[in-house]
């Protein structure tokens, strides 16, 4: 498109000519340019020039004889630059209204101008430049001026540049005038032409076409697209008809001219269509254009001109499509609404046209080459052609002759023309042009993510590069695009690409690439039977895809790698060869396209194996190479290098050189034969014996073919092996890598080697339940039965049986530091040898629930033992896991460990259950108000009377299965409440009997408590029980520890309050049947107030009593009132004294002495005991509670 | 086209196929037998779907394909359509044939079958005959580009419902 | 003809009802003498255990067949008594009647023997037996879960049979 | 026995029986054969198994044949062979077969099939030479005849899949086994 | 005249491709067929909203090359048939008819129990019937 002249590419622009007053031209022309549509300006300083411009040069030979061409090359340009539609004569107002002399000059100039403009009926405008709005213009002069110019008054324009607003106005005024006149001018011209066309008043088709063309152009001037289109098409049509009829020029040039014109017309049409957004029409139009000229190949020797032309058509249209905004967005909709038109979406894509342009350009090149080659002597064409040049007519060429300064064209015959064209053709290096085209196509395809079309273009590009000898670039391209074909299984296309790429690397002397692509080609699933290989002449260097071809390639490689001879037949470039100097090493992994060259599957026959036990491993190799391949040597590599081994080919003993740095004691097997037959598994089964426990995996297999060529092939498990990408589409027998199909489905290249049987005993001494608080010992014994123990290590782990974890975060008691319920305190070694810092180190790596202890070296027969010290803070069953890891052989560093595991469940239980209770003194009852009111939550706090002696009884019950030795039981007053607040002293002197508690037995101790401060919550301190397991008990020594354990039990706070009243019942310790005694009820008022107390005494069958049954008394502050009764017991035995009920009126609180406080024992007759009866009764009664 | 054979050809062939895979080739390896039978069905379904979908526009979604199975495909194979199609719209379809041809003559005598395990034997024997049709359906669908798993339920004979779970 | 001349003193059973319970029992044997099927609709007295019962019935038929063949006046080649025959070879009987019951018999060339014991006054049952045979084909041989040669345990067969037998008059 | 209603013609029966698309049958059979080939590998073994399956089918099918065809006796081999060819093949496969090549003593003949629904679409791969694709048919015939007490040997002499112009089965009567009293008299 | 027919699997891999020209353009035809897959993708991914072509197996003209026309057909089983012809004006009806018969032939080919789904079609019968169909097309379109 670029090569088109600007005036052709862009719609025509009206031309205005300004004459005179040149200093104002810039302003005006600037304005006109800025118009939409713009106008060109032909500015002439003074009137003398105008003639020169406007005078027609002598008309070419009269209209009679046919013109020697269709379109004049310069016609469009002329109308753009030289022939104005309007001439504007500018006069300054000064001159117009100046003195007669000036006026006269104006007139003459005007006359001349008219004279020049008339014949071409160019429109005339007169502009009077008014230097300032101030000075006025002489009216009648103006009229006169108009008369002279004989223009309509509105074409006599006053132009006042003086001030901005004025200037603007006048500019607009001018513009309007110009536009209007220009239009009329072009309309008139158009009409003139049209009438000629319609009146058929033309001597030849050429003129017909030309007129149509002109009409169209004039229409374009007027922006009348419809008409323009119509006439361009008309012209095109006529032109098409003209082929064959015309005889004006020698045939070749004739065709050339027609095509050139056609091209222009076509260009105009499609441009108009596209800019009119009529994309479908445009495409259809192009189709027709293409269809109608495609076949017009022309004379054979000039055929390449045709291809060039075709290519240009496509290129231009492609560019038009690309630029026209219509295309991109509407394609889908467009294709949608014309299924009938048979237009395919591709025909709306520039890419499509670029591709074809490139395609035709290739054709052009090839036929050009032929043409050139047919020339007898190439230099001969250079002669004589240089003076040939494009002539005055579009698409014509002629010899340029200059006589003096005058140039004249002399027509040439086809002979010369061809020469000229050839020389022109030779000047261009098409390949790069072609590459460029394909590239554009490729890019726009890949923008649309149209990969296949894209890659075809890519391939073409690559081929071009290949052609011009840029092998590196070419190879890159080929390899890129080969990928797509590979993955979609288009073998033939892949074959072609590889063929080129192979050739490239050959030319570049890149052995590795060469061999790789060769091998891949050789192993492609192409076999002559499924394509007729004769159809594939143009497969490029690859040659036709066929079995024989594959074989020859394979053979070539075999020879190459055998090192005998490098691949010759390589002109100039350095030979490829594989020698000592440059050995060759290929790698094939799971995704490599070379998998079909060599596929290695490795399957162990078992999943797991005992160490030292031997198992079988089957190595299977498969190759799709067409010829049988002899492998000299195989090396099988494992993740544990010491198991690597090589397999040598018995038939080729000579070539057993080490592949890798041959470690001594490197295992070497010999296989009868290592020849790979096409698509037939080569199965080799060997015994593998592993000492190492753990994973044994076959990593890779290295095949050695020829002295300096090795293929490193990653091993695959048959279980997870997927088919060969390309071959999987082939209809061929597929066989299992292993004989046994089951193995082929499940086989793995990995085997798990179990660890050796431990020959060491690990024992945990079971010692029953542990008691909370004590540090519990678990003995661990290790006996080296059948192994030495090197670098033994003991892992200890405590796990909650219920899985609840051994500590809970919300644990807050001080008793359990950082909240562990159970803790591994230490590992007490029975005998650590000497090194004690080791001990320290040991303790370090012991956490609460985990421990790690290293064991000294033990010889077979030795034993070693230690004790685990564990402490419970909570009753909790716990699982103790102990595992011993050791290695039987000291020497090896990486000797793998053997493990022994033992576990033991240990119950943790509370040793003792401590309980307490408070009692008031015997037969003494304080009135505790809190008791009264707080009936509901009375249980929360026990309430004690202030300054009264209460009794605290503590009891500890042994709830274990073992006897416990209680050492001491005492109450420890908390720091916070001072000793004075309340004094607690043992009521009885320390334990008479030894505190040995058999399981279930309870131990008791009595304390006196006298609260001394009135406090609602009085801390009573903590009970401390010191105990130990009773040594006598049958539990093994192991878990008896010397120091006793202290179990603490916090006493709940109590509520101390002053009792306003206390009642004391007084009566003899015992009564005797029938003999009376006195029963005092002392009401003691401890308050400062007078207390009114109602009392009542219930009757009782067991007694006869005297005294007032009920009444009210007043007790003075700080004094006591005594009620006394005489009682005579009527029966014997423990009797309930008559029930007293008192009610304090003030506190409206009634209360009774407790039942047991008001019992008395009545003997039938007076007993004969004197002393200790007091105590007797006491303890007895205490015990009774 | 339109070639026909007596129904008892296909019946006895299928019967015998199931019998020999269960009792001869893979005796007491019923799961293997099942897989083989299913595979056979799969191939048949695969091929049938190719044949029966000629001449018809492509299915735009799974439901269409399933409907095709229910209507045309079924009537080609069993001379009747599926009676009831249910779906959860999340890739599971239930096709119920109220009188599934291949079960229409299948019966055992519950009374004589001794107790539970007898029942089981019977049902297992019957279910063996279901792998084939399941395979057919699976084959047909997967050939239509719908990978799925198919199971059958014969809790109320002679009705039989096939459950298709499409692998997302 | 009458076999086992059952004394006429024994009271003959009530006259056959138009529709319904004229069939007493039915046996089916295959060519190997296996009793594939036994069903009774009305058999008040039962003397022997099933095995013996079946065996007896088969024995009866077997010898009866050879007997009838032996007696055949038409055919030239008389096999010796007890010499086995091919199914359908020689002549064959299709029923006999006693005063208390009628036994109808058919044998397919494949050796399937169907014995239907009915009320003595029931008519010619050959077609009935054929029909029963076709029932057997439909619901037994075509039952995928039925193994040939094994005792018949097919619901469908039973139900259809019962239904049909009830219609026998 | 009732000679009243004689044997019915194959076409009549075929017209009356339930029929299904041959495709289903053909493809199913094909799939079975393929499966057997992959499972049993040995072609010979496959032939054997196909024959066995055929046999099992035959012993089931015979009763249907007899019931539908209303054949009352198969004592004469010649007549029986004819029956199978004319009626049997027709009523099941919908194709007619012809009986030819009787030998002198009438114990051996060939059943010839021009058309055989089993082999529609089938193309034997080169790897399966030696496979008697239709071997199930021979089995069926053998089984059926055995049920009517004729021990026979059935072999393929022509096979279109191997390029012959027709399918030909040679049926050879070995012996006719009369039924004998199955129970020991001593029990 | 038909110069090439092809069957392309649902992974866009060629299952069968046969060209009928003496000229050495088999390779070019491979390229053309391969490229036509792009058009098929396009058609299938955004099908034409308008009427008859919706989901029809026959995809119509895929694209014209400088001197071929490529037609496409997509079966319900995601297998693509591709037809390359040199004829300039081809009647859709003829092409449809061709594909119908071709599809039938294909159906039979894959009904061969020994054919493994997704593998290349090597059946001789198929090849034969294809060539007959191709010939028939030549006749019909010629007339």
mmCIF file with all atom_site columns, C-alpha atoms in Angstrom, chain A residues 797-808 821-822 849 872 875-881 905-906:
data_model
loop_
_atom_site.group_PDB
_atom_site.id
_atom_site.type_symbol
_atom_site.label_atom_id
_atom_site.label_alt_id
_atom_site.label_comp_id
_atom_site.label_asym_id
_atom_site.label_entity_id
_atom_site.label_seq_id
_atom_site.pdbx_PDB_ins_code
_atom_site.Cartn_x
_atom_site.Cartn_y
_atom_site.Cartn_z
_atom_site.occupancy
_atom_site.B_iso_or_equiv
_atom_site.pdbx_formal_charge
_atom_site.auth_seq_id
_atom_site.auth_comp_id
_atom_site.auth_asym_id
_atom_site.auth_atom_id
_atom_site.pdbx_PDB_model_num
ATOM 1  C CA . UNK A 1 797 ? 7.564  -40.750 75.354 1.00 0.00 ? 797 UNK A CA 1
ATOM 2  C CA . UNK A 1 798 ? 4.624  -40.210 77.644 1.00 0.00 ? 798 UNK A CA 1
ATOM 3  C CA . UNK A 1 799 ? 1.221  -40.124 76.068 1.00 0.00 ? 799 UNK A CA 1
ATOM 4  C CA . UNK A 1 800 ? -2.150 -39.659 77.596 1.00 0.00 ? 800 UNK A CA 1
ATOM 5  C CA . UNK A 1 801 ? -4.081 -42.844 77.161 1.00 0.00 ? 801 UNK A CA 1
ATOM 6  C CA . UNK A 1 802 ? -7.244 -40.959 76.479 1.00 0.00 ? 802 UNK A CA 1
ATOM 7  C CA . UNK A 1 803 ? -5.246 -38.976 73.983 1.00 0.00 ? 803 UNK A CA 1
ATOM 8  C CA . UNK A 1 804 ? -6.218 -35.849 75.870 1.00 0.00 ? 804 UNK A CA 1
ATOM 9  C CA . UNK A 1 805 ? -2.671 -34.651 75.959 1.00 0.00 ? 805 UNK A CA 1
ATOM 10 C CA . UNK A 1 806 ? -0.639 -34.558 79.070 1.00 0.00 ? 806 UNK A CA 1
ATOM 11 C CA . UNK A 1 807 ? -1.332 -31.043 80.102 1.00 0.00 ? 807 UNK A CA 1
ATOM 12 C CA . UNK A 1 808 ? -4.126 -28.617 79.742 1.00 0.00 ? 808 UNK A CA 1
ATOM 13 C CA . UNK A 1 821 ? -0.363 -33.578 84.708 1.00 0.00 ? 821 UNK A CA 1
ATOM 14 C CA . UNK A 1 822 ? 2.407  -36.053 84.311 1.00 0.00 ? 822 UNK A CA 1
ATOM 15 C CA . UNK A 1 849 ? 6.680  -35.796 78.208 1.00 0.00 ? 849 UNK A CA 1
ATOM 16 C CA . UNK A 1 872 ? 2.026  -37.459 88.443 1.00 0.00 ? 872 UNK A CA 1
ATOM 17 C CA . UNK A 1 875 ? -4.598 -38.982 88.644 1.00 0.00 ? 875 UNK A CA 1
ATOM 18 C CA . UNK A 1 876 ? -4.359 -40.053 85.026 1.00 0.00 ? 876 UNK A CA 1
ATOM 19 C CA . UNK A 1 877 ? -3.590 -43.214 83.094 1.00 0.00 ? 877 UNK A CA 1
ATOM 20 C CA . UNK A 1 878 ? -0.548 -42.752 80.912 1.00 0.00 ? 878 UNK A CA 1
ATOM 21 C CA . UNK A 1 879 ? 1.085  -44.699 78.107 1.00 0.00 ? 879 UNK A CA 1
ATOM 22 C CA . UNK A 1 880 ? 4.823  -44.928 78.353 1.00 0.00 ? 880 UNK A CA 1
ATOM 23 C CA . UNK A 1 881 ? 6.558  -45.579 75.073 1.00 0.00 ? 881 UNK A CA 1
ATOM 24 C CA . UNK A 1 905 ? 0.398  -48.316 80.521 1.00 0.00 ? 905 UNK A CA 1
ATOM 25 C CA . UNK A 1 906 ? 0.642  -46.839 84.002 1.00 0.00 ? 906 UNK A CA 1
#
